[in-house]
C-alpha positions as protocol buffer text, in pm:
chain_id: "A"
residue {
  index: 1
  type: MET
  ca { x: 0 y: 0 z: 0 }
}
residue {
  index: 2
  type: ARG
  ca { x: 278 y: 241 z: 96 }
}
residue {
  index: 3
  type: THR
  ca { x: 457 y: 160 z: -230 }
}
residue {
  index: 4
  type: LEU
  ca { x: 142 y: 245 z: -428 }
}
residue {
  index: 5
  type: ILE
  ca { x: 107 y: 577 z: -246 }
}
residue {
  index: 6
  type: LEU
  ca { x: 472 y: 664 z: -307 }
}
residue {
  index: 7
  type: ALA
  ca { x: 449 y: 561 z: -672 }
}
residue {
  index: 8
  type: THR
  ca { x: 132 y: 767 z: -721 }
}
residue {
  index: 9
  type: THR
  ca { x: 291 y: 1070 z: -555 }
}
residue {
  index: 10
  type: ALA
  ca { x: 603 y: 1036 z: -768 }
}
residue {
  index: 11
  type: LEU
  ca { x: 395 y: 1003 z: -1083 }
}
residue {
  index: 12
  type: ILE
  ca { x: 189 y: 1309 z: -998 }
}
residue {
  index: 13
  type: GLY
  ca { x: 513 y: 1500 z: -945 }
}
residue {
  index: 14
  type: CYS
  ca { x: 645 y: 1387 z: -1284 }
}
residue {
  index: 15
  type: PHE
  ca { x: 315 y: 1472 z: -1449 }
}
residue {
  index: 16
  type: ILE
  ca { x: 299 y: 1817 z: -1301 }
}
residue {
  index: 17
  type: SER
  ca { x: 668 y: 1893 z: -1359 }
}
residue {
  index: 18
  type: SER
  ca { x: 627 y: 1824 z: -1731 }
}
residue {
  index: 19
  type: ALA
  ca { x: 458 y: 2163 z: -1764 }
}
residue {
  index: 20
  type: ASN
  ca { x: 671 y: 2458 z: -1868 }
}
residue {
  index: 21
  type: ALA
  ca { x: 540 y: 2702 z: -1610 }
}
residue {
  index: 22
  type: GLN
  ca { x: 310 y: 2605 z: -1330 }
}
residue {
  index: 23
  type: VAL
  ca { x: 20 y: 2830 z: -1243 }
}
residue {
  index: 24
  type: GLU
  ca { x: -234 y: 2834 z: -964 }
}
residue {
  index: 25
  type: LEU
  ca { x: -558 y: 2654 z: -1041 }
}
residue {
  index: 26
  type: LYS
  ca { x: -745 y: 2983 z: -995 }
}
residue {
  index: 27
  type: THR
  ca { x: -578 y: 3099 z: -1319 }
}
residue {
  index: 28
  type: TYR
  ca { x: -850 y: 2906 z: -1501 }
}
residue {
  index: 29
  type: ALA
  ca { x: -1137 y: 3065 z: -1306 }
}
residue {
  index: 30
  type: ASP
  ca { x: -1388 y: 3308 z: -1450 }
}
residue {
  index: 31
  type: ALA
  ca { x: -1448 y: 3659 z: -1315 }
}
residue {
  index: 32
  type: ASN
  ca { x: -1660 y: 3514 z: -1032 }
}
residue {
  index: 33
  type: GLY
  ca { x: -1392 y: 3266 z: -928 }
}
residue {
  index: 34
  type: TYR
  ca { x: -1551 y: 2954 z: -1082 }
}
residue {
  index: 35
  type: ILE
  ca { x: -1370 y: 2697 z: -1294 }
}
residue {
  index: 36
  type: ASP
  ca { x: -1571 y: 2518 z: -1561 }
}
residue {
  index: 37
  type: VAL
  ca { x: -1450 y: 2169 z: -1476 }
}
residue {
  index: 38
  type: GLN
  ca { x: -1614 y: 2024 z: -1786 }
}
residue {
  index: 39
  type: LYS
  ca { x: -1390 y: 2236 z: -2009 }
}
residue {
  index: 40
  type: LEU
  ca { x: -1060 y: 2201 z: -1822 }
}
residue {
  index: 41
  type: THR
  ca { x: -804 y: 2019 z: -2038 }
}
residue {
  index: 42
  type: CYS
  ca { x: -542 y: 1767 z: -1941 }
}
residue {
  index: 43
  type: ALA
  ca { x: -277 y: 2022 z: -2042 }
}
residue {
  index: 44
  type: GLN
  ca { x: -427 y: 2279 z: -1804 }
}
residue {
  index: 45
  type: LEU
  ca { x: -431 y: 2022 z: -1525 }
}
residue {
  index: 46
  type: ALA
  ca { x: -66 y: 1951 z: -1599 }
}
residue {
  index: 47
  type: GLY
  ca { x: 9 y: 2323 z: -1579 }
}
residue {
  index: 48
  type: THR
  ca { x: -110 y: 2357 z: -1220 }
}
residue {
  index: 49
  type: PHE
  ca { x: 81 y: 2301 z: -900 }
}
residue {
  index: 50
  type: GLN
  ca { x: 77 y: 1948 z: -758 }
}
residue {
  index: 51
  type: GLU
  ca { x: -148 y: 2044 z: -465 }
}
residue {
  index: 52
  type: ASP
  ca { x: -402 y: 2198 z: -702 }
}
residue {
  index: 53
  type: ALA
  ca { x: -397 y: 1898 z: -935 }
}
residue {
  index: 54
  type: SER
  ca { x: -447 y: 1660 z: -642 }
}
residue {
  index: 55
  type: LEU
  ca { x: -731 y: 1874 z: -507 }
}
residue {
  index: 56
  type: LEU
  ca { x: -897 y: 1883 z: -845 }
}
residue {
  index: 57
  type: MET
  ca { x: -863 y: 1506 z: -899 }
}
residue {
  index: 58
  type: THR
  ca { x: -1028 y: 1448 z: -560 }
}
residue {
  index: 59
  type: TRP
  ca { x: -1308 y: 1688 z: -650 }
}
residue {
  index: 60
  type: TYR
  ca { x: -1362 y: 1518 z: -988 }
}
residue {
  index: 61
  type: SER
  ca { x: -1376 y: 1177 z: -820 }
}
residue {
  index: 62
  type: GLY
  ca { x: -1641 y: 1291 z: -575 }
}
residue {
  index: 63
  type: TRP
  ca { x: -1841 y: 1466 z: -845 }
}
residue {
  index: 64
  type: TYR
  ca { x: -1826 y: 1168 z: -1080 }
}
residue {
  index: 65
  type: ASN
  ca { x: -1924 y: 923 z: -807 }
}
residue {
  index: 66
  type: GLY
  ca { x: -2201 y: 1154 z: -689 }
}
residue {
  index: 67
  type: LEU
  ca { x: -2352 y: 1144 z: -1038 }
}
residue {
  index: 68
  type: GLY
  ca { x: -2362 y: 764 z: -1004 }
}
residue {
  index: 69
  type: LYS
  ca { x: -2519 y: 791 z: -658 }
}
residue {
  index: 70
  type: LYS
  ca { x: -2217 y: 611 z: -510 }
}
residue {
  index: 71
  type: HIS
  ca { x: -2157 y: 708 z: -150 }
}
residue {
  index: 72
  type: PHE
  ca { x: -1859 y: 489 z: -71 }
}
residue {
  index: 73
  type: ILE
  ca { x: -1489 y: 503 z: -150 }
}
residue {
  index: 74
  type: ASN
  ca { x: -1248 y: 222 z: -219 }
}
residue {
  index: 75
  type: VAL
  ca { x: -921 y: 401 z: -144 }
}
residue {
  index: 76
  type: PRO
  ca { x: -683 y: 167 z: -332 }
}
residue {
  index: 77
  type: ARG
  ca { x: -911 y: 172 z: -638 }
}
residue {
  index: 78
  type: ALA
  ca { x: -943 y: 551 z: -621 }
}
residue {
  index: 79
  type: LYS
  ca { x: -564 y: 587 z: -614 }
}
residue {
  index: 80
  type: GLU
  ca { x: -533 y: 346 z: -905 }
}
residue {
  index: 81
  type: ALA
  ca { x: -790 y: 545 z: -1102 }
}
residue {
  index: 82
  type: GLU
  ca { x: -610 y: 873 z: -1028 }
}
residue {
  index: 83
  type: HIS
  ca { x: -285 y: 720 z: -1150 }
}
residue {
  index: 84
  type: GLU
  ca { x: -446 y: 591 z: -1470 }
}
residue {
  index: 85
  type: ILE
  ca { x: -613 y: 926 z: -1538 }
}
residue {
  index: 86
  type: ILE
  ca { x: -284 y: 1109 z: -1495 }
}
residue {
  index: 87
  type: VAL
  ca { x: -107 y: 867 z: -1730 }
}
residue {
  index: 88
  type: TYR
  ca { x: -387 y: 908 z: -1985 }
}
residue {
  index: 89
  type: CYS
  ca { x: -381 y: 1287 z: -1954 }
}
residue {
  index: 90
  type: LYS
  ca { x: -6 y: 1295 z: -1997 }
}
residue {
  index: 91
  type: ASP
  ca { x: -47 y: 1115 z: -2330 }
}
residue {
  index: 92
  type: ASN
  ca { x: -354 y: 1318 z: -2435 }
}
residue {
  index: 93
  type: PRO
  ca { x: -307 y: 1681 z: -2324 }
}
residue {
  index: 94
  type: LYS
  ca { x: -568 y: 1826 z: -2561 }
}
residue {
  index: 95
  type: ILE
  ca { x: -871 y: 1638 z: -2429 }
}
residue {
  index: 96
  type: THR
  ca { x: -1076 y: 1746 z: -2132 }
}
residue {
  index: 97
  type: VAL
  ca { x: -1005 y: 1598 z: -1792 }
}
residue {
  index: 98
  type: ILE
  ca { x: -1368 y: 1492 z: -1757 }
}
residue {
  index: 99
  type: LYS
  ca { x: -1345 y: 1296 z: -2084 }
}
residue {
  index: 100
  type: ALA
  ca { x: -1023 y: 1133 z: -1967 }
}
residue {
  index: 101
  type: ILE
  ca { x: -1195 y: 1030 z: -1643 }
}
residue {
  index: 102
  type: GLY
  ca { x: -1485 y: 874 z: -1833 }
}
residue {
  index: 103
  type: LEU
  ca { x: -1257 y: 685 z: -2069 }
}
residue {
  index: 104
  type: VAL
  ca { x: -1035 y: 557 z: -1789 }
}
residue {
  index: 105
  type: PHE
  ca { x: -1333 y: 453 z: -1575 }
}
residue {
  index: 106
  type: ASP
  ca { x: -1485 y: 271 z: -1874 }
}
residue {
  index: 107
  type: LYS
  ca { x: -1160 y: 84 z: -1936 }
}
residue {
  index: 108
  type: MET
  ca { x: -1121 y: -7 z: -1569 }
}
residue {
  index: 109
  type: ARG
  ca { x: -1479 y: -142 z: -1561 }
}
residue {
  index: 110
  type: LYS
  ca { x: -1423 y: -339 z: -1881 }
}
residue {
  index: 111
  type: ASP
  ca { x: -1096 y: -485 z: -1750 }
}
residue {
  index: 112
  type: ARG
  ca { x: -1281 y: -600 z: -1436 }
}
residue {
  index: 113
  type: GLY
  ca { x: -1585 y: -732 z: -1623 }
}
residue {
  index: 114
  type: ILE
  ca { x: -1814 y: -476 z: -1458 }
}
residue {
  index: 115
  type: VAL
  ca { x: -2130 y: -406 z: -1657 }
}
residue {
  index: 116
  type: ILE
  ca { x: -2327 y: -91 z: -1583 }
}
residue {
  index: 117
  type: ALA
  ca { x: -2705 y: -136 z: -1608 }
}
residue {
  index: 118
  type: LYS
  ca { x: -2876 y: 135 z: -1807 }
}
C-alpha cells in the first residue's frame, strides 16, 4: 500500500513537472472565481501546482461518483484510477479531464468485467 502511495505521488510529481510554467488553479477561473470543470483540459491540469492537481482530482472523483449515486470510497481503487487518469492525460493533453476520467473509468470497468445497467 505504501509503495502504491509513493508511486502515485512520484507520478503526480512527474506529471505536473512536465509543464513549462506552473500556475495556480485559480488561473482558469472566470471573473466570479468559478472553474468550468467540464472544459478544463489535461494540459491545463498539468500546468497547475501538484497540490491543485491533487485537489482537483479528488473533486472530480467525488463529483463523478455523486452522479452515479455512489456514497462509498475504495481508497486503493481511487488511487489506481487517479494514477491511470494522470497517465492518460499525460499522453492526451488536448482532451478534457472529464473525458479522460470517463474513458479511464470505462476501461477499468471493462478490464474488471463490470457491466453498468442502463
